[in-house]
Tab-separated table of N, CA and C in Angstrom:
chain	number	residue	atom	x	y	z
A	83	UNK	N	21.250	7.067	-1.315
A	83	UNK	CA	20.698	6.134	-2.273
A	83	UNK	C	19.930	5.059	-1.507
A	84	UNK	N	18.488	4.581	-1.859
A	84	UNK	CA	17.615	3.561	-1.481
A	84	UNK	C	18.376	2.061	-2.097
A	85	UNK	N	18.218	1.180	-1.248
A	85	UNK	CA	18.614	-0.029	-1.415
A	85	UNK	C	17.408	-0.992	-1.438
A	86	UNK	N	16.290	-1.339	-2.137
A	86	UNK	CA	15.107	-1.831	-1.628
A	86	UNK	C	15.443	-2.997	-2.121
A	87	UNK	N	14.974	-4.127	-1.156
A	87	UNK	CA	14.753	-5.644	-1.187
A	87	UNK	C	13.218	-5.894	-2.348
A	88	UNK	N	13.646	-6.406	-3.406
A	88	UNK	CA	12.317	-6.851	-4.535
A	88	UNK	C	12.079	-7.940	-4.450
A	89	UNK	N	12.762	-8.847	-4.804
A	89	UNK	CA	12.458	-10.172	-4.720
A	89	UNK	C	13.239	-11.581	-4.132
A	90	UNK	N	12.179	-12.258	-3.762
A	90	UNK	CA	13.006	-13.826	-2.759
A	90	UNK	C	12.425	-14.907	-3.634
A	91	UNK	N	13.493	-15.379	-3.571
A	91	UNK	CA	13.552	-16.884	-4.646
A	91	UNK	C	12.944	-17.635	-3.391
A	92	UNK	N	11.926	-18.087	-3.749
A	92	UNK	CA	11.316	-19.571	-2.499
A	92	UNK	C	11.549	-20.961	-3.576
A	93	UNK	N	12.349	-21.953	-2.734
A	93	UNK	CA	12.307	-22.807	-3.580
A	93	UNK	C	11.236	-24.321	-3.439
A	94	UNK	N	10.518	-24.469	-4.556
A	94	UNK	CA	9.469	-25.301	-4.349
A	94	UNK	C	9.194	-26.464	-5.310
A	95	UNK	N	8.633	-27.520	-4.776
A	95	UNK	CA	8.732	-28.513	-5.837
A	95	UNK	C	8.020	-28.762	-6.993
A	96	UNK	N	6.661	-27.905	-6.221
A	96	UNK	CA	5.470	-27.853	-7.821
A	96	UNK	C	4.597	-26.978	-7.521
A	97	UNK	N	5.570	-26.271	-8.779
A	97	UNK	CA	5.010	-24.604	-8.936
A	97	UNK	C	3.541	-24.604	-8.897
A	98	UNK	N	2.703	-25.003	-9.422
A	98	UNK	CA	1.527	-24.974	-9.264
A	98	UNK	C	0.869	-25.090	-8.242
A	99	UNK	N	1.110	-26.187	-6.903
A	99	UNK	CA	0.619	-26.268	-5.845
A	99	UNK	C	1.086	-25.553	-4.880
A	100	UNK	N	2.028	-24.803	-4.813
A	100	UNK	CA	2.811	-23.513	-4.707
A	100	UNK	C	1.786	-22.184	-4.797
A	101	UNK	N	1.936	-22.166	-6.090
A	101	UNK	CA	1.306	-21.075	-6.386
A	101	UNK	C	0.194	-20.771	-5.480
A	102	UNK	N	-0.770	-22.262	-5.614
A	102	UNK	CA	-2.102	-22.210	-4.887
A	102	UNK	C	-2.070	-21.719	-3.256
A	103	UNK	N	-1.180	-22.550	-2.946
A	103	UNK	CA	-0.665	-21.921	-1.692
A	103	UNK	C	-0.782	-20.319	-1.401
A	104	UNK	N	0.023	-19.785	-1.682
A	104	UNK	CA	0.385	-18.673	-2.001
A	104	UNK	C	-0.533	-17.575	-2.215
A	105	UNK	N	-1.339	-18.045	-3.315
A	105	UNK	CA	-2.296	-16.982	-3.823
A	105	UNK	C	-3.623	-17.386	-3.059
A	106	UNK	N	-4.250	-18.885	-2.856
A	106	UNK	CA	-5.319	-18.336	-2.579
A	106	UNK	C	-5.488	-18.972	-0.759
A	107	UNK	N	-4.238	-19.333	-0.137
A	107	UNK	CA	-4.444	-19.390	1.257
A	107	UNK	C	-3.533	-18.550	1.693
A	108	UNK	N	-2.744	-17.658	1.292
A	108	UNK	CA	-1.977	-16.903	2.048
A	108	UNK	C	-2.266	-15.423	1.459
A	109	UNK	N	-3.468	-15.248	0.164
A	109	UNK	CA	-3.708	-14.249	0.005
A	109	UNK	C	-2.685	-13.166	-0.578
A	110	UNK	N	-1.804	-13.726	-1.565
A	110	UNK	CA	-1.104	-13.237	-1.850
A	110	UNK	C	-1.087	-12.897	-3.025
A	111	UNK	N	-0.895	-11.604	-4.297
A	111	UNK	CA	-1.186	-11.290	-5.574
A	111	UNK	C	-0.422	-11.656	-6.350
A	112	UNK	N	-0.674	-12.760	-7.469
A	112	UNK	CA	-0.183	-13.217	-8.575
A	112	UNK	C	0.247	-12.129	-9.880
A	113	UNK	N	1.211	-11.682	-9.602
A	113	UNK	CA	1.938	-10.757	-10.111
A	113	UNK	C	1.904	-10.774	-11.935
A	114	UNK	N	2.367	-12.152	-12.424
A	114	UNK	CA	2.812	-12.550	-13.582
A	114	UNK	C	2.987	-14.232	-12.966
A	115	UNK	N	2.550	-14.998	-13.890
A	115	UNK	CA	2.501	-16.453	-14.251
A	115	UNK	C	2.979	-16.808	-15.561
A	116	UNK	N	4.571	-16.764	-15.750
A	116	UNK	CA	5.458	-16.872	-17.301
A	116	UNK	C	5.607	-18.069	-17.210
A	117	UNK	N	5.066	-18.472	-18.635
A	117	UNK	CA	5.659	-20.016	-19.202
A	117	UNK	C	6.165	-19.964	-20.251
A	118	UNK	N	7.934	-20.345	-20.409
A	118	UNK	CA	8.895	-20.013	-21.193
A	118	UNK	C	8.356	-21.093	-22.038
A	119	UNK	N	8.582	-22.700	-21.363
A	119	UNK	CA	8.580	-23.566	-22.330
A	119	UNK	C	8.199	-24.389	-21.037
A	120	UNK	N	7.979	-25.823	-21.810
A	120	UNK	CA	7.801	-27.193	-20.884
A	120	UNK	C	8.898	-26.952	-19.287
A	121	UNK	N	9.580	-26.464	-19.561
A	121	UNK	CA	11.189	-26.994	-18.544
A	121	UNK	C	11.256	-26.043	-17.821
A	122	UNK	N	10.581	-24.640	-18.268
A	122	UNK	CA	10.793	-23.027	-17.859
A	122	UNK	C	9.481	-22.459	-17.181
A	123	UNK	N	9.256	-21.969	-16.382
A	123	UNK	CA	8.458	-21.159	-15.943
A	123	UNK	C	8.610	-20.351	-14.428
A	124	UNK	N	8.293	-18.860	-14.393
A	124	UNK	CA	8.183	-18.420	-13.313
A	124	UNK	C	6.986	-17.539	-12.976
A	125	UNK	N	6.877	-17.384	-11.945
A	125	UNK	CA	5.492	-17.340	-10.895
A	125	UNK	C	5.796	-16.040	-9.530
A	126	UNK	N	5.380	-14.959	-10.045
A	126	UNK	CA	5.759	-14.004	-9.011
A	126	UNK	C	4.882	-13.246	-8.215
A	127	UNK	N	4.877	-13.817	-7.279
A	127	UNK	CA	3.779	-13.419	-5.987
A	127	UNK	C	4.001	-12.123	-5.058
A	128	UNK	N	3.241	-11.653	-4.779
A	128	UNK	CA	3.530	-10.338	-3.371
A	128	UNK	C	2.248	-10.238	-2.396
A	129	UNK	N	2.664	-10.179	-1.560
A	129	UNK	CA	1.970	-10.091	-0.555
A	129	UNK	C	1.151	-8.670	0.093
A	130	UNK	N	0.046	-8.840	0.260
A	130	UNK	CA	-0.698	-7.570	0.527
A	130	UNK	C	0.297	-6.498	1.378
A	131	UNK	N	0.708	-5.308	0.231
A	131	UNK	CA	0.820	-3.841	0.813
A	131	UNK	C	2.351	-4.263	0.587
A	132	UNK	N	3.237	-5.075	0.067
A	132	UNK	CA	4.522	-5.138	0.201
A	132	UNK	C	5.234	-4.346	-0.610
A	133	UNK	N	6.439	-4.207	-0.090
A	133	UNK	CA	7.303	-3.653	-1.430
A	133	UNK	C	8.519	-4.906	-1.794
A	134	UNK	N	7.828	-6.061	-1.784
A	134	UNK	CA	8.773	-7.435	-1.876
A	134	UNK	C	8.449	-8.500	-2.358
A	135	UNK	N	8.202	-8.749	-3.553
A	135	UNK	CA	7.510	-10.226	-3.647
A	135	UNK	C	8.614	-11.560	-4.012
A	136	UNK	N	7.965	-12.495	-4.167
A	136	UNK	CA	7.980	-13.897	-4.358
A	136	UNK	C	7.946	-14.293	-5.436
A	137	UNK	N	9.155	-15.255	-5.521
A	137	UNK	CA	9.266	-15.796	-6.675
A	137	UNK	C	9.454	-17.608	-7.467
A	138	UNK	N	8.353	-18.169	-7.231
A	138	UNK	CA	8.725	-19.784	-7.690
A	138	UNK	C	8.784	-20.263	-9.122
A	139	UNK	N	9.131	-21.015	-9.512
A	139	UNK	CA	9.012	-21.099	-10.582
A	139	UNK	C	10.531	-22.165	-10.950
A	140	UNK	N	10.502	-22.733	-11.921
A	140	UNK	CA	11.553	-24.317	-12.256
A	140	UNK	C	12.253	-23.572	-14.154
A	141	UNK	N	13.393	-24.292	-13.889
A	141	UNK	CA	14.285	-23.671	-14.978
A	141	UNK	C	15.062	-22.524	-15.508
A	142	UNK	N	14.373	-21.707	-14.470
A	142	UNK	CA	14.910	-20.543	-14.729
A	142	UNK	C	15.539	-19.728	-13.453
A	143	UNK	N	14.759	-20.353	-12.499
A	143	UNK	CA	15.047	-19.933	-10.932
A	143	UNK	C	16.380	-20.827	-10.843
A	144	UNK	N	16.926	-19.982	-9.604
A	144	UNK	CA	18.171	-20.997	-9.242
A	144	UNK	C	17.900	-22.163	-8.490
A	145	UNK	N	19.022	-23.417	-8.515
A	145	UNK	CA	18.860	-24.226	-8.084
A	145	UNK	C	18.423	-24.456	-6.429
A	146	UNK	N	17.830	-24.661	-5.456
A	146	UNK	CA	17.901	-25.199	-4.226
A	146	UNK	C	16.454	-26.021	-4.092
A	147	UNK	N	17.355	-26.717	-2.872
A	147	UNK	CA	16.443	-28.029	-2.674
A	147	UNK	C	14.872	-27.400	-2.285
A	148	UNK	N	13.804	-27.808	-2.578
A	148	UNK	CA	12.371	-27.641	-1.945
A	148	UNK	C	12.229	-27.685	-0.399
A	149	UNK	N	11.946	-26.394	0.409
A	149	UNK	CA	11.907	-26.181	0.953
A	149	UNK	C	13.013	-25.742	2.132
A	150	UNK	N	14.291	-25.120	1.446
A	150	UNK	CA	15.199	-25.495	2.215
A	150	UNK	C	15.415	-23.792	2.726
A	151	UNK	N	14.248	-22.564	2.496
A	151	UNK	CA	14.632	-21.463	2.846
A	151	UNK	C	13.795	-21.359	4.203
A	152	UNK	N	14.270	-20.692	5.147
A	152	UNK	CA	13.478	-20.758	6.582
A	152	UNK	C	13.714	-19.433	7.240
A	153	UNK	N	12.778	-18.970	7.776
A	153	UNK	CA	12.723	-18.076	8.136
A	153	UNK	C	12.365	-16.809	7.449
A	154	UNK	N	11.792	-16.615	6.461
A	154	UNK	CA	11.099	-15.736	5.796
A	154	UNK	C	10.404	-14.665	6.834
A	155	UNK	N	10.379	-13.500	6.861
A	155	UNK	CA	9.280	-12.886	7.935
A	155	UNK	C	8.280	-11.885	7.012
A	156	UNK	N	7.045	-12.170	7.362
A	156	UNK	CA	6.571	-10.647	7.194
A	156	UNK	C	5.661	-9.888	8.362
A	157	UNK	N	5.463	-9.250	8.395
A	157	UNK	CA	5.237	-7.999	9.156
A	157	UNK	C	3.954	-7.679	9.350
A	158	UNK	N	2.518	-7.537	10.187
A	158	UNK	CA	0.874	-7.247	10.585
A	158	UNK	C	1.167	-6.131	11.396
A	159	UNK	N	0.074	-5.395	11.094
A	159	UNK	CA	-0.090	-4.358	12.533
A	159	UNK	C	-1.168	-4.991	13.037
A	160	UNK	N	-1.818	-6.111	13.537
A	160	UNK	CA	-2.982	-6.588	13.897
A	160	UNK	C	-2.426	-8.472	13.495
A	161	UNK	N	-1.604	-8.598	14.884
A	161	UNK	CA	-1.332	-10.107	14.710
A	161	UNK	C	-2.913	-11.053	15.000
A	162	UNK	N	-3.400	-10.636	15.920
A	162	UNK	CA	-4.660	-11.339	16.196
A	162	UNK	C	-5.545	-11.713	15.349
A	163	UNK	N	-5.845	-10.358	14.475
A	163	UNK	CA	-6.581	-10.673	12.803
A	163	UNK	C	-5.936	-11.547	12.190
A	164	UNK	N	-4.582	-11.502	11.782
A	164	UNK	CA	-3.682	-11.941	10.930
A	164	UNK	C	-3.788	-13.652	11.480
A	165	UNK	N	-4.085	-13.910	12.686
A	165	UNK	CA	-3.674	-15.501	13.065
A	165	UNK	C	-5.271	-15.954	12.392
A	166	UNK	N	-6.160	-15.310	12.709
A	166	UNK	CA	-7.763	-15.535	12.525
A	166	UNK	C	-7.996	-15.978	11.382
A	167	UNK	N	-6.970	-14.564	9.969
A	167	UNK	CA	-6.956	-15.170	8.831
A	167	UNK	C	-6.414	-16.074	8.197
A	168	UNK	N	-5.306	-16.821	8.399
A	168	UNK	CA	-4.304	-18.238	8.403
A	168	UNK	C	-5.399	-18.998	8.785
A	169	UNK	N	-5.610	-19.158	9.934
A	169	UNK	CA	-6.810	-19.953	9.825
A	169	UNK	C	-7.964	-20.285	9.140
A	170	UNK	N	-8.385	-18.982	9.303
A	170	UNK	CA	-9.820	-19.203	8.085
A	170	UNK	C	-9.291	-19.377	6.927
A	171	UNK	N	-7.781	-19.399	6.409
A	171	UNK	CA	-7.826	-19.577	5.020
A	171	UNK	C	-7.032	-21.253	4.896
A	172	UNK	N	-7.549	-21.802	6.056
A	172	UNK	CA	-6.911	-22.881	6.347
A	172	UNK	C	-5.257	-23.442	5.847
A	173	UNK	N	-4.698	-22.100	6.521
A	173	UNK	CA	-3.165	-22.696	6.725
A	173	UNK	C	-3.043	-23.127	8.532
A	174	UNK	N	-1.916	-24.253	8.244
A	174	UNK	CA	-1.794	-24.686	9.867
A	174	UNK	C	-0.980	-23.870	9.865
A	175	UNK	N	-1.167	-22.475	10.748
A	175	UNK	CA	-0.308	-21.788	11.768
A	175	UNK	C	-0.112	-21.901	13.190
A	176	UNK	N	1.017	-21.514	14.024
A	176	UNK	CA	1.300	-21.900	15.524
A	176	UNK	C	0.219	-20.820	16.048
A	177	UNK	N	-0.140	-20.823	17.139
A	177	UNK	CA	-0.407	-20.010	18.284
A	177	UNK	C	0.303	-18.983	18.290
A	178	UNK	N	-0.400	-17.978	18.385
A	178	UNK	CA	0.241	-16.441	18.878
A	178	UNK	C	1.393	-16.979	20.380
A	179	UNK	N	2.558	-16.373	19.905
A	179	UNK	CA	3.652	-16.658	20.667
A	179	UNK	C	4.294	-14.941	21.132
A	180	UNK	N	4.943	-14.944	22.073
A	180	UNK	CA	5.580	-13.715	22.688
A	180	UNK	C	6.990	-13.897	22.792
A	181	UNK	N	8.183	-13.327	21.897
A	181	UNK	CA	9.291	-14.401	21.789
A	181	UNK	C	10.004	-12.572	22.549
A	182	UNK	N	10.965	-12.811	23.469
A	182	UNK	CA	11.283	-11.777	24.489
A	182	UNK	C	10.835	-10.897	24.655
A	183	UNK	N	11.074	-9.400	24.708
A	183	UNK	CA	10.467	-8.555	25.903
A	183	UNK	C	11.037	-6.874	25.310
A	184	UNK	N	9.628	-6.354	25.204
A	184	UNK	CA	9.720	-4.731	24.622
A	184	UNK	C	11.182	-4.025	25.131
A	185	UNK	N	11.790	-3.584	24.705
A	185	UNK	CA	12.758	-2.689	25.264
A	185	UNK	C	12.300	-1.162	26.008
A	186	UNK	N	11.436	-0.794	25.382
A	186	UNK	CA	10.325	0.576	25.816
A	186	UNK	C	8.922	0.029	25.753
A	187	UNK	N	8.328	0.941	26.414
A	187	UNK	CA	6.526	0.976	26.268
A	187	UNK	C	6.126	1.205	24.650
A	188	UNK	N	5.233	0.293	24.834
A	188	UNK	CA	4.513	-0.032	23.351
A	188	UNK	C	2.877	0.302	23.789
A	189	UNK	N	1.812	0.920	22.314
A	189	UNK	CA	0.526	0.495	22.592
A	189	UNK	C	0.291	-0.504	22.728
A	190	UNK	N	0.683	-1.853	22.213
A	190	UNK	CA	-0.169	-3.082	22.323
A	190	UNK	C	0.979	-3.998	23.018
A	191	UNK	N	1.050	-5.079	23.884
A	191	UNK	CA	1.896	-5.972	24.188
A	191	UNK	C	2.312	-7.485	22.979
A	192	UNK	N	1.598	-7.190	22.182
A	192	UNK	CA	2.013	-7.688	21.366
A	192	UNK	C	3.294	-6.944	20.216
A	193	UNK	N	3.411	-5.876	20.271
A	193	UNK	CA	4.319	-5.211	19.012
A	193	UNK	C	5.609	-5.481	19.522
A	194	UNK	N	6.429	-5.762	17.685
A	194	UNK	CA	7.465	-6.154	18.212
A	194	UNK	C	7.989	-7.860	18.507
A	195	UNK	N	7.367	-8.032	19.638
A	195	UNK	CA	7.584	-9.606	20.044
A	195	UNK	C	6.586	-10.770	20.119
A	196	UNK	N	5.233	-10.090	19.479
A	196	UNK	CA	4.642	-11.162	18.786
A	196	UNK	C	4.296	-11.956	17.721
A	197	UNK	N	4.997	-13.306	17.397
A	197	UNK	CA	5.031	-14.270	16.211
A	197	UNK	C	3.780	-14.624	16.176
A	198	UNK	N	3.219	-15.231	15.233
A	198	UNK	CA	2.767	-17.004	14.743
A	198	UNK	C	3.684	-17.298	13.419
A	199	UNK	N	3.854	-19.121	13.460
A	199	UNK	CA	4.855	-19.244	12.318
A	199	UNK	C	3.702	-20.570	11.698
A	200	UNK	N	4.427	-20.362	10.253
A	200	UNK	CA	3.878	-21.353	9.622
A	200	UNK	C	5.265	-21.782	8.666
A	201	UNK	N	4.166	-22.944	7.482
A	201	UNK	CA	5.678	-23.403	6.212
A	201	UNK	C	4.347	-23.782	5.226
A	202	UNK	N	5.148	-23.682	4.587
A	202	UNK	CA	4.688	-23.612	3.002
A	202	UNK	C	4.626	-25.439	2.700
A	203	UNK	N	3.884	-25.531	1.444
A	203	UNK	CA	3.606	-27.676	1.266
A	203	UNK	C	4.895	-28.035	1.631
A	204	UNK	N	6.384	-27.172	0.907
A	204	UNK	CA	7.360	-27.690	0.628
A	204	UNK	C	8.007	-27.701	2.041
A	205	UNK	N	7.603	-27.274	2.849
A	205	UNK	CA	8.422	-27.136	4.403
A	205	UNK	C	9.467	-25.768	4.253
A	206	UNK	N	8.768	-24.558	3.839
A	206	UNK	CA	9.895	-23.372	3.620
A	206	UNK	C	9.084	-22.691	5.078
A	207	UNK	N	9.666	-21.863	5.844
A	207	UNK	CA	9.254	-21.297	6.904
A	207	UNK	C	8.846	-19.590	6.955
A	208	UNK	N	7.620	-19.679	7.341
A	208	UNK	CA	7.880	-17.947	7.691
A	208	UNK	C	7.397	-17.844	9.097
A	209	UNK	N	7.826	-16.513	9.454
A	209	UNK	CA	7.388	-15.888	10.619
A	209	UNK	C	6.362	-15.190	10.173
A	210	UNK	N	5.249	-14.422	11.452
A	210	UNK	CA	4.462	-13.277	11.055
A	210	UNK	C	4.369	-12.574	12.233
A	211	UNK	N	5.001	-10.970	11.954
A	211	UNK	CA	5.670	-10.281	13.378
A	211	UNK	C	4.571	-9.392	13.307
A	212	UNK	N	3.782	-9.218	14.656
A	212	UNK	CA	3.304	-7.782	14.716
A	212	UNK	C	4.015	-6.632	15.134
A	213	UNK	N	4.397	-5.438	14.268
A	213	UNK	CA	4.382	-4.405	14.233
A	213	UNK	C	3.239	-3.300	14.101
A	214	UNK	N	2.480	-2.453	15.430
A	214	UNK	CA	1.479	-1.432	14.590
A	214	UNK	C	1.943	-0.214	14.424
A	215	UNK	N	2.920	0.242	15.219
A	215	UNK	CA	3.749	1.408	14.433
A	215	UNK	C	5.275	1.515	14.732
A	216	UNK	N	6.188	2.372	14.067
A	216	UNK	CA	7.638	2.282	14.216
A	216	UNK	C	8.032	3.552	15.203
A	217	UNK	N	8.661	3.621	15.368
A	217	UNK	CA	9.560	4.544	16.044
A	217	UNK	C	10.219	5.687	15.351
């Protein structure tokens, strides 16, 4: 039996500037934008090619403080593009980083153990790992 990961509650303070985030600097597809009522609404995002999306949204989501999830990761086969595009879509991301050391030979010296990290308005964190193929 498959166990697949669907969705992560990100918690944020205003869904809307969120959203923007999300969809049009991190390039991510606005799934559904539900507005229950004044108090209610959720906002479900995914990210190019995932089988996982995102979920913000007030009243209906569970409680946690804005910004208090860290460490989010997702996954490039082409970290170099991937830092180029954070940039050009003007998110502040870190520098391509090399965080320890291949266990076997890889095509690229980046797979595997190369990050850049960023955070969301609210201060939520992700990683972005290059992987270009698995094992």
């Amino acid at each position: 039996m498959n166990w697949t990961l669907e969705v992560v509650i990100v918690p944020v303070s205003d869904v809307d500037r969120a959203k923007k985030f999300y969809a049009d600097q991190l390039g991510f597809t606005v799934d559904h934008d539900t507005v229950i009522n004044d108090e209610a609404r959720i906002v479900q995002l995914t990210p190019p090619g995932s089988g996982c999306s995102i979920v913000i949204g007030k009243g209906v989501v569970p409680e946690m403080p804005p910004g208090s999830l860290k460490g989010l990761q997702l996954v490039v086969p082409d970290l170099k593009r991937a830092h180029e595009e954070l940039v050009g879509r003007g998110v502040e991301v870190s520098e391509i980083q090399v965080v320890g050391q291949n266990p076997r030979p890889v095509p690229d010296p980046l797979d595997n153990v190369g990050f850049v990290f960023f955070a969301d308005p609210d201060g939520n964190t992700w990683g972005v790992q290059q992987i270009s193929s698995r094992a």
